[in-house]
Coordinates of N, CA and C in Angstrom, one line a residue:
M28 N -9.5 16.8 -82.7 CA -7.8 17.1 -83.0 C -7.0 16.7 -82.2
M29 N -7.6 16.2 -80.4 CA -6.6 16.2 -79.1 C -6.5 14.7 -79.6
E30 N -7.7 13.7 -80.4 CA -7.2 12.0 -80.3 C -5.9 12.0 -81.2
F31 N -6.3 12.6 -82.6 CA -4.9 12.7 -83.6 C -3.6 13.3 -83.2
R32 N -3.5 13.7 -82.3 CA -2.6 14.9 -81.5 C -2.0 13.2 -80.2
K33 N -2.8 12.1 -79.8 CA -2.2 11.4 -79.0 C -1.8 10.3 -80.1
S34 N -2.6 9.7 -81.0 CA -2.1 9.0 -82.3 C -0.7 9.2 -82.3
Q35 N -0.4 10.9 -82.9 CA 1.0 10.7 -83.0 C 2.3 10.9 -81.9
V36 N 1.7 10.9 -80.4 CA 2.7 11.3 -79.9 C 2.7 9.5 -79.7
Q37 N 1.9 8.5 -79.6 CA 1.7 7.7 -79.2 C 3.1 6.7 -80.7
K38 N 2.4 6.8 -82.0 CA 3.6 6.8 -83.1 C 4.9 7.3 -82.3
L39 N 5.2 7.7 -82.3 CA 6.7 8.4 -81.8 C 7.4 7.7 -80.5
A40 N 6.6 7.3 -79.7 CA 6.7 6.1 -78.6 C 7.1 4.9 -79.6
D41 N 6.3 4.1 -80.0 CA 5.9 2.7 -80.5 C 7.5 2.2 -81.8
D42 N 8.2 4.5 -82.2 CA 8.8 3.4 -82.8 C 10.3 4.1 -82.6
S43 N 11.3 3.7 -82.2 CA 12.3 4.0 -81.8 C 13.3 5.0 -82.7
S44 N 12.9 4.6 -84.1 CA 14.0 5.2 -85.3 C 13.0 6.6 -86.1
L45 N 12.0 6.6 -85.3 CA 11.6 8.3 -85.7 C 11.9 9.3 -84.9
T46 N 12.0 10.7 -85.4 CA 12.3 11.5 -84.9 C 11.5 12.7 -84.4
I47 N 10.8 13.9 -83.8 CA 9.9 15.0 -84.1 C 9.4 14.9 -85.3
G48 N 10.3 15.0 -86.1 CA 10.4 16.1 -87.4 C 9.3 14.3 -87.8
D49 N 9.5 13.3 -88.0 CA 8.5 12.2 -88.8 C 6.8 12.3 -88.3
V50 N 6.5 12.9 -87.0 CA 5.2 12.6 -87.2 C 4.8 14.3 -86.6
T51 N 3.2 14.7 -87.4 CA 2.6 15.9 -86.9 C 2.3 16.1 -85.5
T52 N 3.0 17.4 -85.1 CA 2.5 18.1 -83.9 C 1.7 19.0 -83.5
V53 N 0.7 18.7 -82.6 CA -0.3 19.2 -82.8 C -0.3 19.8 -81.2
N54 N -0.5 21.2 -81.1 CA 0.2 21.3 -79.4 C -1.3 22.7 -79.5
L55 N -2.7 22.6 -78.4 CA -3.2 23.5 -77.8 C -2.5 25.0 -77.6
T56 N -2.2 25.9 -77.6 CA -1.7 26.9 -77.1 C -2.9 28.3 -76.6
Q57 N -3.3 28.3 -77.3 CA -4.1 29.6 -76.5 C -6.4 28.9 -76.8
L58 N -6.8 29.2 -75.3 CA -8.4 29.1 -75.8 C -8.6 30.2 -75.0
R59 N -9.9 30.9 -75.7 CA -10.3 31.8 -75.5 C -11.8 32.2 -76.0
G60 N -12.4 33.0 -74.4 CA -14.2 32.8 -74.9 C -14.3 33.4 -73.6
G61 N -15.9 34.6 -73.4 CA -16.4 34.9 -72.6 C -15.1 35.8 -71.7
V62 N -16.2 36.6 -71.1 CA -15.5 38.0 -70.4 C -16.1 37.6 -68.4
Q63 N -16.6 36.9 -68.3 CA -17.2 36.6 -66.7 C -17.8 35.4 -66.1
S64 N -18.1 34.5 -65.9 CA -18.0 33.3 -65.4 C -19.6 32.7 -65.4
N65 N -20.0 33.5 -65.0 CA -21.7 33.3 -65.3 C -22.5 34.0 -66.3
V66 N -21.5 34.1 -67.8 CA -22.3 33.8 -68.7 C -22.2 33.2 -69.6
V67 N -22.6 32.2 -70.6 CA -22.0 31.1 -71.2 C -21.7 32.3 -72.7
P68 N -20.5 32.3 -74.0 CA -20.2 32.9 -73.9 C -20.5 32.9 -75.7
P69 N -21.0 34.2 -76.2 CA -21.5 33.9 -77.6 C -20.2 32.7 -78.5
L70 N -18.8 33.2 -78.0 CA -18.1 32.6 -78.7 C -16.9 32.0 -77.9
L71 N -16.0 31.3 -78.9 CA -14.9 30.6 -78.3 C -14.3 30.3 -79.0
E72 N -12.5 30.4 -78.7 CA -11.8 30.3 -79.9 C -10.4 29.1 -79.6
A73 N -10.0 28.6 -80.2 CA -9.1 27.4 -79.7 C -7.8 27.7 -80.5
V74 N -6.7 27.6 -80.5 CA -6.0 28.0 -81.4 C -5.0 26.8 -80.8
F75 N -5.1 26.5 -82.2 CA -3.4 25.3 -82.5 C -2.5 25.5 -82.9
D76 N -1.4 25.3 -82.7 CA -0.2 24.7 -83.8 C 0.4 23.7 -84.4
I77 N 0.3 23.8 -85.2 CA 0.5 22.4 -85.9 C 1.3 22.5 -86.7
R78 N 2.7 21.4 -86.6 CA 3.7 21.3 -86.7 C 3.7 20.1 -88.5
I79 N 3.4 20.0 -89.8 CA 3.2 18.5 -90.4 C 4.4 18.2 -90.4
A80 N 4.4 16.5 -90.5 CA 5.1 16.3 -91.1 C 5.8 16.0 -92.7
V81 N 6.6 15.9 -93.0 CA 6.6 15.8 -94.6 C 6.1 14.8 -94.9
T82 N 6.2 13.8 -94.5 CA 5.3 12.8 -95.0 C 3.7 12.8 -95.4
V83 N 3.0 13.7 -95.1 CA 1.7 13.9 -94.7 C 1.4 15.0 -96.3
D84 N 0.5 14.2 -97.1 CA 0.0 15.7 -97.9 C -1.2 16.4 -97.2
I85 N -0.6 17.8 -97.6 CA -1.5 18.8 -96.8 C -2.7 19.2 -97.2
A86 N -3.0 19.2 -98.4 CA -4.3 19.4 -99.1 C -5.1 18.6 -97.9
A87 N -5.0 17.1 -98.1 CA -5.4 15.8 -97.2 C -5.5 15.9 -96.0
F88 N -4.4 16.4 -95.1 CA -4.4 17.0 -93.7 C -5.5 18.3 -93.2
E89 N -5.4 18.9 -93.9 CA -6.6 20.3 -94.3 C -8.4 19.9 -94.6
K90 N -8.4 18.8 -95.2 CA -9.9 18.3 -95.4 C -10.2 17.3 -94.3
Q91 N -9.3 16.8 -93.6 CA -9.4 16.1 -92.1 C -10.1 16.8 -91.2
V92 N -9.2 18.4 -91.2 CA -10.1 18.8 -90.0 C -10.9 20.0 -90.4
R93 N -11.2 19.9 -91.6 CA -12.6 20.6 -91.9 C -13.4 19.3 -91.9
D94 N -13.4 18.0 -92.0 CA -14.1 17.0 -92.1 C -14.4 16.6 -90.4
W95 N -13.4 17.3 -89.7 CA -13.9 16.9 -87.8 C -14.5 17.6 -87.4
C96 N -14.3 19.4 -88.0 CA -14.8 20.6 -87.8 C -16.9 20.3 -87.7
A97 N -16.9 19.6 -89.8 CA -18.6 19.3 -89.5 C -18.7 18.5 -88.3
E98 N -17.9 17.5 -88.3 CA -18.6 15.9 -87.8 C -18.9 17.0 -86.1
A99 N -17.8 17.7 -85.6 CA -18.1 18.4 -84.5 C -19.9 18.8 -84.1
G100 N -20.5 19.2 -85.5 CA -21.9 19.4 -85.2 C -22.3 20.6 -86.5
G101 N -20.8 21.4 -87.0 CA -20.6 22.7 -88.0 C -20.8 23.8 -87.4
G102 N -21.1 24.8 -87.5 CA -20.9 26.3 -86.8 C -19.6 26.8 -86.7
I103 N -18.6 25.4 -87.3 CA -16.9 26.2 -86.6 C -16.3 26.4 -87.8
E104 N -15.5 28.0 -87.2 CA -15.1 28.6 -89.0 C -13.4 28.1 -88.4
L105 N -13.0 28.0 -89.4 CA -11.5 27.1 -89.8 C -11.1 28.3 -90.0
E106 N -9.6 29.4 -89.6 CA -8.9 29.5 -89.7 C -7.8 29.5 -90.2
F107 N -6.6 30.3 -91.0 CA -5.3 29.9 -90.4 C -4.9 31.1 -90.4
E108 N -3.6 31.1 -89.4 CA -2.6 32.6 -89.1 C -1.7 32.3 -89.6
M109 N -0.9 30.9 -90.1 CA -0.1 31.4 -91.2 C -0.1 29.7 -91.5
K110 N -0.2 29.7 -92.6 CA -0.1 28.3 -94.0 C 1.0 28.7 -95.0
N111 N 1.8 28.3 -94.8 CA 2.9 27.5 -96.2 C 2.7 26.4 -97.0
P112 N 3.0 26.2 -97.8 CA 2.7 25.6 -99.0 C 4.1 24.2 -98.4
F113 N 3.7 23.2 -99.6 CA 4.7 21.8 -99.2 C 6.0 22.5 -98.9
V114 N 6.9 22.2 -98.5 CA 8.4 22.7 -99.5 C 9.0 21.4 -99.1
E115 N 9.2 20.6 -100.1 CA 10.0 19.4 -99.9 C 11.5 19.3 -99.2
P116 N 11.9 17.9 -98.5 CA 12.8 18.5 -97.2 C 14.4 18.4 -98.0
T117 N 15.7 18.7 -97.4 CA 16.6 19.5 -98.5 C 17.4 18.1 -98.3
K118 N 17.7 17.1 -99.4 CA 18.5 16.1 -99.5 C 20.1 16.7 -99.0
I119 N 20.3 15.4 -98.1 CA 21.7 15.4 -97.4 C 22.3 14.3 -98.0
D120 N 22.3 14.7 -99.4 CA 23.3 13.5 -100.1 C 24.1 14.0 -101.1
A121 N 25.0 13.0 -101.8 CA 25.7 13.9 -102.7 C 24.8 14.2 -103.9
S122 N 24.2 14.2 -104.2 CA 23.1 14.8 -104.9 C 22.8 16.5 -105.0
N123 N 23.5 17.0 -103.9 CA 23.0 18.5 -103.4 C 24.5 19.3 -103.1
P124 N 24.7 19.5 -104.1 CA 26.1 20.6 -103.9 C 26.1 21.3 -103.1
Y125 N 25.4 21.7 -102.6 CA 25.3 22.6 -101.2 C 25.8 21.7 -99.9
W126 N 24.7 20.8 -99.7 CA 25.0 19.6 -98.6 C 26.5 19.0 -98.8
V127 N 27.2 18.8 -99.9 CA 29.1 18.2 -100.2 C 29.5 19.4 -99.7
A128 N 29.4 20.7 -99.7 CA 30.5 21.7 -99.6 C 30.1 21.8 -97.8
F129 N 29.4 21.7 -97.2 CA 28.6 21.9 -95.7 C 29.6 21.0 -95.0
K130 N 29.3 19.7 -95.6 CA 29.7 18.7 -94.8 C 30.8 18.3 -95.1
K131 N 31.5 18.9 -95.8 CA 33.4 19.0 -96.6 C 33.7 19.7 -95.1
A132 N 33.0 21.1 -95.1 CA 33.7 21.9 -94.1 C 33.5 21.3 -92.8
L133 N 33.1 20.5 -92.5 CA 32.6 20.2 -91.4 C 33.6 19.0 -90.9
D134 N 33.3 17.9 -91.7 CA 34.8 17.4 -92.0 C 36.1 17.3 -91.5
D135 N 36.8 18.9 -92.1 CA 37.8 19.3 -92.1 C 38.3 19.9 -91.4
L136 N 37.5 20.8 -90.3 CA 37.5 20.4 -88.9 C 38.3 19.6 -88.1

């Protein structure tokens, strides 16, 4: 997961035309396991905050993550605290009447 994160950071650095929304962001936000330093914990938990770029196939990305878990040796449970379906990006051109009205209001300021 961290190698994928590194590749996305590099992709953003290599192309100045990209913005943060053009890459998938991966942030390790929590690690949990054990209660004392001299005992190997029976369970470890890692929590990642992942924001998937709109150009990424969500099902394919989830399959990739599951494949990484299998490659790591199995015995890994994957749970989604929040998983939203793909939402088409809002069009910001003349085909969207809401955008046209919003843009006109701003232009008139």
